[in-house]
Amino acid sequence: MEERHGTTVIFNSSKKESHHPGKNYKQFARRLKANYRVLENKDKIDGPDTDLGTDSASQIAIFANPRERFNKSELGVIKKLVDDGGSVIIMLGEGGETKSGTNINALLEEYHIFVNPDCAVRTVYHKYLHPKEVFVQNGILNREITRQAKAAGGKGNVDMAASLDATGGLAAATDVASGLGFVMPYGATLNVQKPAVPLLSTGHEAYPLNRPLCALWDGTPKGQGKMLVVSSPRMFDDEWLMKEDNAKICDVFMQWMNPGEKVPLYAKDAEDEESVSEYHHVPDHGALANRMRCCLQEAEEIPQDFSTLFDESLFKFDTDCIPESLKLYTALDVKHEQLTLIPPQFEAPLPPLQPAVFPPALREPPPPPPP
């Protein structure tokens, strides 16, 4: 990243954020201090001592998983910071604002972004044990991220847009757009509508399929700031920042969020709506199995005489089979006569039973007393 000491990065911790420079973001803050002025705001957002909004045109405010609700005045301060040309980064984890206990979606909806109360999971095991530690290999939705990340990594600074137009457009750039792999641990999915643009998605290996994980609203053409929403604050924390290409993506995002700079998105990717699938839910098969329902089929009309519906030939008790049984005597050449009783003979091969008991031992009477 280029040196931008005139830009101030403010981590807010007044809403009990789970991630800030004093907790979980030590490496992130240390990485930013080389190019930015890093502060931590512990005062109320709408209070007189807050650092937010004092110089909006040169500020990047980061809210990493707030766990308290914002009042109307505090949301107004954040909105004013964006309107005055500043940049805001909002991060929420799995479960969205419902699990975090905040109401930041009320602000994000004004920028056509919404954090869903769900969680992205990987459908097959790959590299990381927990299913919520989602590794995505083909989740880059805008190839400009890959281009700038590789350029910063010393692989050349080639004008990717010009080369793509010369080689045949989007089909030739599939490998370039999916050249970065990242880990999104314990993240949610987003709903994104224009003019906001999705930047990262779950890809084909995670569920829900091809759903946004990161989105950007750019108001620079109108003289306003930018709003970046990341669906997991743990993507850039001390445990996951150096995993895969998370650090490269973090550097690209921070470079784009610098106030006053236009975001160089690749136009064809930003307009491509087919890269994001619709939001579908998988039914709860366990709950449905416990609620049995009859099959849906057309029933026949009930006759006027309902007794015709009973089939008495299935279960009955009568003498219809006796003639056929008598014919068996002739067929088998057996004499038909009345059965006689054979007297039983009970044999007793063993001696009579004697109980194996001892006779009682009776006490003799005491002798007579002496004279």
Short mmCIF file of C-alpha atoms in Angstrom, two decimals:
data_model
loop_
_atom_site.label_atom_id
_atom_site.label_comp_id
_atom_site.label_asym_id
_atom_site.label_seq_id
_atom_site.Cartn_x
_atom_site.Cartn_y
_atom_site.Cartn_z
CA MET A 1 0.00 0.00 0.00
CA GLU A 2 1.10 3.53 -0.68
CA GLU A 3 1.85 5.79 2.27
CA ARG A 4 -1.23 7.75 3.27
CA HIS A 5 -0.40 9.26 6.65
CA GLY A 6 -3.02 11.95 6.01
CA THR A 7 -5.77 9.36 6.31
CA THR A 8 -6.98 8.31 9.75
CA VAL A 9 -8.35 4.84 10.44
CA ILE A 10 -10.67 4.85 13.47
CA PHE A 11 -11.68 1.56 15.11
CA ASN A 12 -14.87 2.06 17.08
CA SER A 13 -15.14 0.17 20.38
CA SER A 14 -17.96 2.10 22.03
CA LYS A 15 -20.56 -0.51 21.03
CA LYS A 16 -18.74 -3.45 22.63
CA GLU A 17 -17.17 -4.45 19.32
CA SER A 18 -15.64 -7.90 19.49
CA HIS A 19 -12.66 -6.82 17.35
CA HIS A 20 -10.52 -3.70 17.79
CA PRO A 21 -6.77 -2.93 18.10
CA GLY A 22 -6.77 -3.98 21.74
CA LYS A 23 -8.47 -7.30 21.02
CA ASN A 24 -8.18 -9.63 18.00
CA TYR A 25 -6.99 -6.86 15.62
CA LYS A 26 -3.43 -6.32 16.84
CA GLN A 27 -1.82 -7.51 13.61
CA PHE A 28 -4.40 -5.66 11.50
CA ALA A 29 -3.73 -2.40 13.34
CA ARG A 30 0.04 -2.92 13.18
CA ARG A 31 -0.27 -3.49 9.43
CA LEU A 32 -2.22 -0.24 9.01
CA LYS A 33 0.11 1.91 11.10
CA ALA A 34 2.74 1.78 8.38
CA ASN A 35 0.48 3.72 6.02
CA TYR A 36 -2.29 5.29 8.13
CA ARG A 37 -2.86 7.02 11.40
CA VAL A 38 -4.70 4.52 13.59
CA LEU A 39 -7.02 5.55 16.45
CA GLU A 40 -9.54 3.79 18.67
CA ASN A 41 -12.78 5.53 19.59
CA LYS A 42 -14.13 4.53 23.00
CA ASP A 43 -16.47 7.52 23.42
CA LYS A 44 -20.08 7.76 22.32
CA ILE A 45 -20.44 8.17 18.60
CA ASP A 46 -22.67 11.23 18.94
CA GLY A 47 -20.80 12.58 21.99
CA PRO A 48 -18.65 15.74 22.07
CA ASP A 49 -15.39 13.80 22.58
CA THR A 50 -15.79 11.38 19.68
CA ASP A 51 -13.18 11.21 16.94
CA LEU A 52 -15.73 10.18 14.31
CA GLY A 53 -16.79 12.88 11.89
CA THR A 54 -14.24 15.50 13.01
CA ASP A 55 -12.58 15.33 9.60
CA SER A 56 -14.80 13.08 7.53
CA ALA A 57 -12.98 13.61 4.23
CA SER A 58 -9.87 11.85 5.58
CA GLN A 59 -11.36 9.18 7.85
CA ILE A 60 -11.99 5.46 7.53
CA ALA A 61 -14.28 4.27 10.33
CA ILE A 62 -14.33 0.53 11.12
CA PHE A 63 -17.13 -1.10 13.11
CA ALA A 64 -16.06 -4.71 13.65
CA ASN A 65 -19.06 -6.65 14.95
CA PRO A 66 -20.87 -4.11 17.18
CA ARG A 67 -22.89 -5.81 19.94
CA GLU A 68 -25.10 -2.92 21.05
CA ARG A 69 -27.89 -1.07 19.32
CA PHE A 70 -27.38 2.31 17.67
CA ASN A 71 -29.77 5.15 18.34
CA LYS A 72 -31.03 7.43 15.60
CA SER A 73 -28.46 10.12 16.38
CA GLU A 74 -25.54 7.68 16.18
CA LEU A 75 -26.72 6.30 12.86
CA GLY A 76 -27.00 9.87 11.63
CA VAL A 77 -23.35 10.51 12.54
CA ILE A 78 -22.22 7.50 10.52
CA LYS A 79 -24.40 8.48 7.57
CA LYS A 80 -23.09 12.05 7.69
CA LEU A 81 -19.52 10.72 7.66
CA VAL A 82 -20.26 8.90 4.40
CA ASP A 83 -22.13 11.88 2.92
CA ASP A 84 -19.16 14.15 3.67
CA GLY A 85 -16.75 11.91 1.76
CA GLY A 86 -15.51 9.54 4.46
CA SER A 87 -15.38 5.75 4.33
CA VAL A 88 -17.08 3.26 6.65
CA ILE A 89 -16.37 -0.46 7.00
CA ILE A 90 -19.06 -2.55 8.72
CA MET A 91 -18.36 -6.13 9.77
CA LEU A 92 -20.90 -8.58 11.17
CA GLY A 93 -20.51 -12.29 11.82
CA GLU A 94 -22.73 -15.35 11.60
CA GLY A 95 -26.33 -14.80 12.61
CA GLY A 96 -26.25 -11.17 11.47
CA GLU A 97 -27.51 -8.43 13.70
CA THR A 98 -29.88 -10.83 15.48
CA LYS A 99 -27.02 -12.74 17.10
CA SER A 100 -24.91 -9.63 17.67
CA GLY A 101 -27.78 -7.71 19.27
CA THR A 102 -27.41 -4.63 17.08
CA ASN A 103 -29.48 -2.79 14.49
CA ILE A 104 -26.87 -1.75 11.95
CA ASN A 105 -28.97 -3.13 9.08
CA ALA A 106 -31.18 -0.07 9.46
CA LEU A 107 -28.26 1.96 8.13
CA LEU A 108 -27.03 -0.58 5.60
CA GLU A 109 -30.42 -0.80 3.91
CA GLU A 110 -30.01 2.82 2.84
CA TYR A 111 -26.97 1.65 0.87
CA HIS A 112 -28.86 -1.36 -0.58
CA ILE A 113 -26.98 -3.92 1.54
CA PHE A 114 -28.43 -6.30 4.15
CA VAL A 115 -26.68 -8.86 6.38
CA ASN A 116 -28.73 -12.05 6.58
CA PRO A 117 -29.26 -13.89 9.89
CA ASP A 118 -27.58 -17.05 8.61
CA CYS A 119 -24.16 -18.63 8.30
CA ALA A 120 -22.05 -19.73 5.34
CA VAL A 121 -20.81 -23.31 5.62
CA ARG A 122 -18.62 -25.47 3.45
CA THR A 123 -20.32 -28.58 2.10
CA VAL A 124 -17.13 -30.66 1.80
CA TYR A 125 -13.99 -30.86 3.90
CA HIS A 126 -11.01 -28.92 2.55
CA LYS A 127 -8.02 -27.66 4.55
CA TYR A 128 -9.98 -26.50 7.60
CA LEU A 129 -11.82 -28.83 9.96
CA HIS A 130 -14.82 -26.76 11.01
CA PRO A 131 -17.53 -26.39 8.33
CA LYS A 132 -18.00 -22.70 9.20
CA GLU A 133 -14.35 -21.99 8.45
CA VAL A 134 -15.14 -21.60 4.77
CA PHE A 135 -12.27 -21.73 2.31
CA VAL A 136 -13.32 -20.23 -1.05
CA GLN A 137 -11.14 -20.67 -4.11
CA ASN A 138 -13.35 -19.08 -6.78
CA GLY A 139 -15.18 -16.38 -4.82
CA ILE A 140 -13.65 -13.21 -6.33
CA LEU A 141 -16.46 -11.44 -8.18
CA ASN A 142 -14.40 -8.59 -9.62
CA ARG A 143 -11.09 -9.35 -11.31
CA GLU A 144 -9.68 -5.95 -10.37
CA ILE A 145 -9.17 -7.34 -6.86
CA THR A 146 -6.97 -10.10 -8.27
CA ARG A 147 -5.09 -7.71 -10.51
CA GLN A 148 -4.22 -5.26 -7.75
CA ALA A 149 -3.41 -8.04 -5.27
CA LYS A 150 -0.97 -9.67 -7.72
CA ALA A 151 0.48 -6.28 -8.67
CA ALA A 152 1.13 -5.52 -5.00
CA GLY A 153 2.71 -8.95 -4.63
CA GLY A 154 5.32 -8.19 -7.26
CA LYS A 155 3.77 -10.11 -10.16
CA GLY A 156 3.50 -7.13 -12.44
CA ASN A 157 1.16 -4.22 -12.83
CA VAL A 158 -0.62 -5.04 -16.07
CA ASP A 159 -3.72 -3.27 -17.27
CA MET A 160 -6.02 -6.25 -16.93
CA ALA A 161 -9.03 -4.56 -18.51
CA ALA A 162 -7.13 -3.80 -21.70
CA SER A 163 -5.70 -7.29 -21.94
CA LEU A 164 -9.14 -8.86 -21.44
CA ASP A 165 -10.71 -6.78 -24.18
CA ALA A 166 -7.90 -7.84 -26.48
CA THR A 167 -8.20 -11.56 -25.69
CA GLY A 168 -11.94 -12.03 -25.79
CA GLY A 169 -13.62 -10.70 -22.67
CA LEU A 170 -14.96 -12.53 -19.65
CA ALA A 171 -14.40 -16.10 -20.79
CA ALA A 172 -10.65 -15.59 -21.03
CA ALA A 173 -10.47 -14.14 -17.53
CA THR A 174 -12.01 -16.95 -15.53
CA ASP A 175 -8.66 -18.02 -14.11
CA VAL A 176 -7.66 -14.41 -13.40
CA ALA A 177 -10.88 -13.61 -11.52
CA SER A 178 -10.57 -16.73 -9.36
CA GLY A 179 -6.84 -16.47 -8.77
CA LEU A 180 -7.15 -15.62 -5.07
CA GLY A 181 -8.32 -17.95 -2.35
CA PHE A 182 -9.56 -16.66 0.98
CA VAL A 183 -11.02 -17.94 4.23
CA MET A 184 -14.28 -16.53 5.57
CA PRO A 185 -14.59 -17.97 9.09
CA TYR A 186 -17.99 -17.86 10.78
CA GLY A 187 -19.46 -15.45 8.26
CA ALA A 188 -22.97 -14.62 7.09
CA THR A 189 -24.30 -13.92 3.62
CA LEU A 190 -25.47 -10.59 2.23
CA ASN A 191 -28.30 -9.30 0.11
CA VAL A 192 -26.96 -6.74 -2.34
CA GLN A 193 -28.82 -4.55 -4.81
CA LYS A 194 -27.55 -1.91 -7.19
CA PRO A 195 -25.88 0.53 -6.95
CA ALA A 196 -24.01 -1.57 -4.36
CA VAL A 197 -21.63 -4.12 -5.89
CA PRO A 198 -20.75 -7.57 -4.46
CA LEU A 199 -17.02 -8.26 -4.29
CA LEU A 200 -16.71 -11.70 -2.68
CA SER A 201 -19.04 -14.71 -2.76
CA THR A 202 -19.32 -18.19 -1.31
CA GLY A 203 -18.49 -19.78 -4.67
CA HIS A 204 -19.52 -23.31 -5.61
CA GLU A 205 -18.08 -25.20 -2.64
CA ALA A 206 -19.94 -23.44 0.17
CA TYR A 207 -23.61 -23.13 1.02
CA PRO A 208 -25.58 -21.01 0.20
CA LEU A 209 -24.14 -21.20 -3.31
CA ASN A 210 -22.77 -18.06 -4.95
CA ARG A 211 -24.07 -15.67 -2.30
CA PRO A 212 -22.27 -12.36 -1.53
CA LEU A 213 -19.90 -12.23 1.42
CA CYS A 214 -18.63 -8.70 0.87
CA ALA A 215 -20.19 -5.69 -0.86
CA LEU A 216 -19.23 -2.10 -1.65
CA TRP A 217 -21.28 1.06 -2.09
CA ASP A 218 -19.29 3.78 -3.84
CA GLY A 219 -20.58 7.33 -3.69
CA THR A 220 -17.40 8.95 -5.01
CA PRO A 221 -18.97 10.04 -8.33
CA LYS A 222 -21.56 12.00 -6.33
CA GLY A 223 -19.00 13.55 -4.02
CA GLN A 224 -19.83 11.17 -1.20
CA GLY A 225 -17.82 8.46 0.55
CA LYS A 226 -17.90 4.67 0.53
CA MET A 227 -19.50 1.89 2.51
CA LEU A 228 -17.86 -1.55 2.67
CA VAL A 229 -19.64 -4.47 4.35
CA VAL A 230 -17.77 -7.66 5.23
CA SER A 231 -19.78 -10.59 6.57
CA SER A 232 -17.17 -11.73 9.10
CA PRO A 233 -14.91 -9.67 11.37
CA ARG A 234 -12.71 -12.73 11.86
CA MET A 235 -11.49 -12.64 8.27
CA PHE A 236 -8.89 -9.99 9.23
CA ASP A 237 -8.23 -10.90 12.86
CA ASP A 238 -4.97 -12.16 14.30
CA GLU A 239 -5.81 -15.82 13.68
CA TRP A 240 -6.95 -15.57 10.05
CA LEU A 241 -5.30 -12.47 8.56
CA MET A 242 -2.24 -14.36 7.29
CA LYS A 243 -4.22 -17.42 6.11
CA GLU A 244 -4.52 -17.93 2.35
CA ASP A 245 -4.82 -14.53 0.57
CA ASN A 246 -6.75 -12.70 3.30
CA ALA A 247 -3.94 -10.19 3.83
CA LYS A 248 -3.78 -9.32 0.12
CA ILE A 249 -7.53 -8.80 -0.04
CA CYS A 250 -7.34 -6.66 3.12
CA ASP A 251 -4.68 -4.42 1.52
CA VAL A 252 -6.76 -3.99 -1.64
CA PHE A 253 -9.89 -3.10 0.33
CA MET A 254 -8.06 -0.56 2.49
CA GLN A 255 -6.55 1.01 -0.62
CA TRP A 256 -9.99 1.31 -2.22
CA MET A 257 -11.52 2.74 0.95
CA ASN A 258 -9.07 5.63 1.05
CA PRO A 259 -11.31 8.76 0.98
CA GLY A 260 -11.37 10.63 -2.30
CA GLU A 261 -10.05 7.78 -4.44
CA LYS A 262 -12.28 6.26 -7.07
CA VAL A 263 -12.72 2.51 -6.84
CA PRO A 264 -11.29 0.98 -10.06
CA LEU A 265 -13.82 -1.83 -10.46
CA TYR A 266 -13.93 -3.79 -13.67
CA ALA A 267 -17.16 -2.58 -15.27
CA LYS A 268 -18.26 -5.85 -16.89
CA ASP A 269 -17.91 -7.78 -13.63
CA ALA A 270 -19.74 -5.08 -11.67
CA GLU A 271 -22.70 -5.32 -14.07
CA ASP A 272 -22.73 -9.13 -14.15
CA GLU A 273 -25.76 -10.31 -12.18
CA GLU A 274 -25.40 -13.99 -13.09
CA SER A 275 -22.39 -14.40 -10.78
CA VAL A 276 -24.73 -14.18 -7.76
CA SER A 277 -27.42 -16.80 -7.27
CA GLU A 278 -30.81 -16.35 -5.67
CA TYR A 279 -31.18 -16.92 -1.95
CA HIS A 280 -32.74 -20.35 -1.42
CA HIS A 281 -33.33 -22.13 1.87
CA VAL A 282 -32.94 -25.86 2.43
CA PRO A 283 -36.01 -27.30 4.21
CA ASP A 284 -35.64 -28.77 7.68
CA HIS A 285 -35.98 -32.44 6.80
CA GLY A 286 -35.95 -33.52 10.44
CA ALA A 287 -38.92 -31.31 11.35
CA LEU A 288 -40.84 -32.26 8.20
CA ALA A 289 -40.37 -35.97 8.92
CA ASN A 290 -42.16 -35.57 12.25
CA ARG A 291 -45.16 -33.91 10.61
CA MET A 292 -46.68 -36.61 8.44
CA ARG A 293 -49.21 -35.54 5.83
CA CYS A 294 -51.38 -37.59 3.53
CA CYS A 295 -50.45 -37.64 -0.12
CA LEU A 296 -52.19 -35.21 -2.42
CA GLN A 297 -54.41 -37.18 -4.81
CA GLU A 298 -57.85 -36.84 -6.32
CA ALA A 299 -60.48 -38.82 -4.38
CA GLU A 300 -63.36 -40.64 -6.00
CA GLU A 301 -66.90 -39.42 -5.50
CA ILE A 302 -68.68 -40.98 -2.51
CA PRO A 303 -71.76 -43.04 -3.58
CA GLN A 304 -75.13 -42.39 -2.04
CA ASP A 305 -75.19 -45.85 -0.44
CA PHE A 306 -72.03 -45.70 1.68
CA SER A 307 -72.40 -49.39 2.67
CA THR A 308 -71.07 -50.37 -0.75
CA LEU A 309 -67.69 -49.00 0.32
CA PHE A 310 -67.22 -51.86 2.81
CA ASP A 311 -65.55 -55.01 1.44
CA GLU A 312 -66.85 -57.82 3.64
CA SER A 313 -65.00 -60.51 1.68
CA LEU A 314 -61.68 -59.59 3.24
CA PHE A 315 -62.51 -60.74 6.78
CA LYS A 316 -65.47 -63.13 7.46
CA PHE A 317 -66.41 -66.25 9.50
CA ASP A 318 -68.76 -68.82 7.84
CA THR A 319 -69.08 -72.51 6.76
CA ASP A 320 -68.55 -72.09 3.02
CA CYS A 321 -65.32 -74.12 3.06
CA ILE A 322 -66.82 -77.23 4.78
CA PRO A 323 -67.95 -79.00 1.52
CA GLU A 324 -64.49 -78.64 0.05
CA SER A 325 -62.98 -80.08 3.24
CA LEU A 326 -65.26 -83.18 3.05
CA LYS A 327 -64.20 -83.85 -0.53
CA LEU A 328 -60.62 -84.18 0.69
CA TYR A 329 -61.48 -87.53 2.36
CA THR A 330 -62.25 -89.05 -1.04
CA ALA A 331 -59.32 -87.37 -2.75
CA LEU A 332 -56.89 -88.61 -0.09
CA ASP A 333 -58.59 -92.06 0.33
CA VAL A 334 -59.11 -91.56 4.02
CA LYS A 335 -61.95 -93.27 5.90
CA HIS A 336 -64.55 -90.78 6.99
CA GLU A 337 -65.50 -91.64 10.54
CA GLN A 338 -66.01 -89.90 13.80
CA LEU A 339 -62.92 -89.27 15.79
CA THR A 340 -62.55 -91.21 19.02
CA LEU A 341 -60.84 -90.21 22.20
CA ILE A 342 -57.65 -92.08 22.93
CA PRO A 343 -57.27 -92.55 26.69
CA PRO A 344 -53.94 -91.16 27.83
CA GLN A 345 -51.41 -93.30 29.65
CA PHE A 346 -49.31 -91.49 32.18
CA GLU A 347 -46.00 -93.18 32.95
CA ALA A 348 -44.12 -92.58 36.23
CA PRO A 349 -40.52 -93.81 35.75
CA LEU A 350 -39.24 -91.96 38.80
CA PRO A 351 -39.87 -92.92 42.46
CA PRO A 352 -42.28 -90.85 44.48
CA LEU A 353 -40.98 -87.53 45.45
CA GLN A 354 -39.68 -87.12 48.98
CA PRO A 355 -38.94 -83.68 50.23
CA ALA A 356 -35.29 -83.21 51.23
CA VAL A 357 -35.93 -81.72 54.64
CA PHE A 358 -34.65 -82.49 58.10
CA PRO A 359 -37.08 -83.47 60.87
CA PRO A 360 -37.50 -80.88 63.56
CA ALA A 361 -35.17 -81.15 66.54
CA LEU A 362 -37.45 -81.04 69.56
CA ARG A 363 -35.98 -79.92 72.85
CA GLU A 364 -36.21 -82.36 75.67
CA PRO A 365 -37.86 -81.22 78.87
CA PRO A 366 -35.48 -80.16 81.64
CA PRO A 367 -34.69 -82.68 84.44
CA PRO A 368 -36.63 -82.52 87.67
CA PRO A 369 -35.30 -80.22 90.32
CA PRO A 370 -33.07 -81.80 93.01
CA PRO A 371 -34.74 -82.83 96.27
#
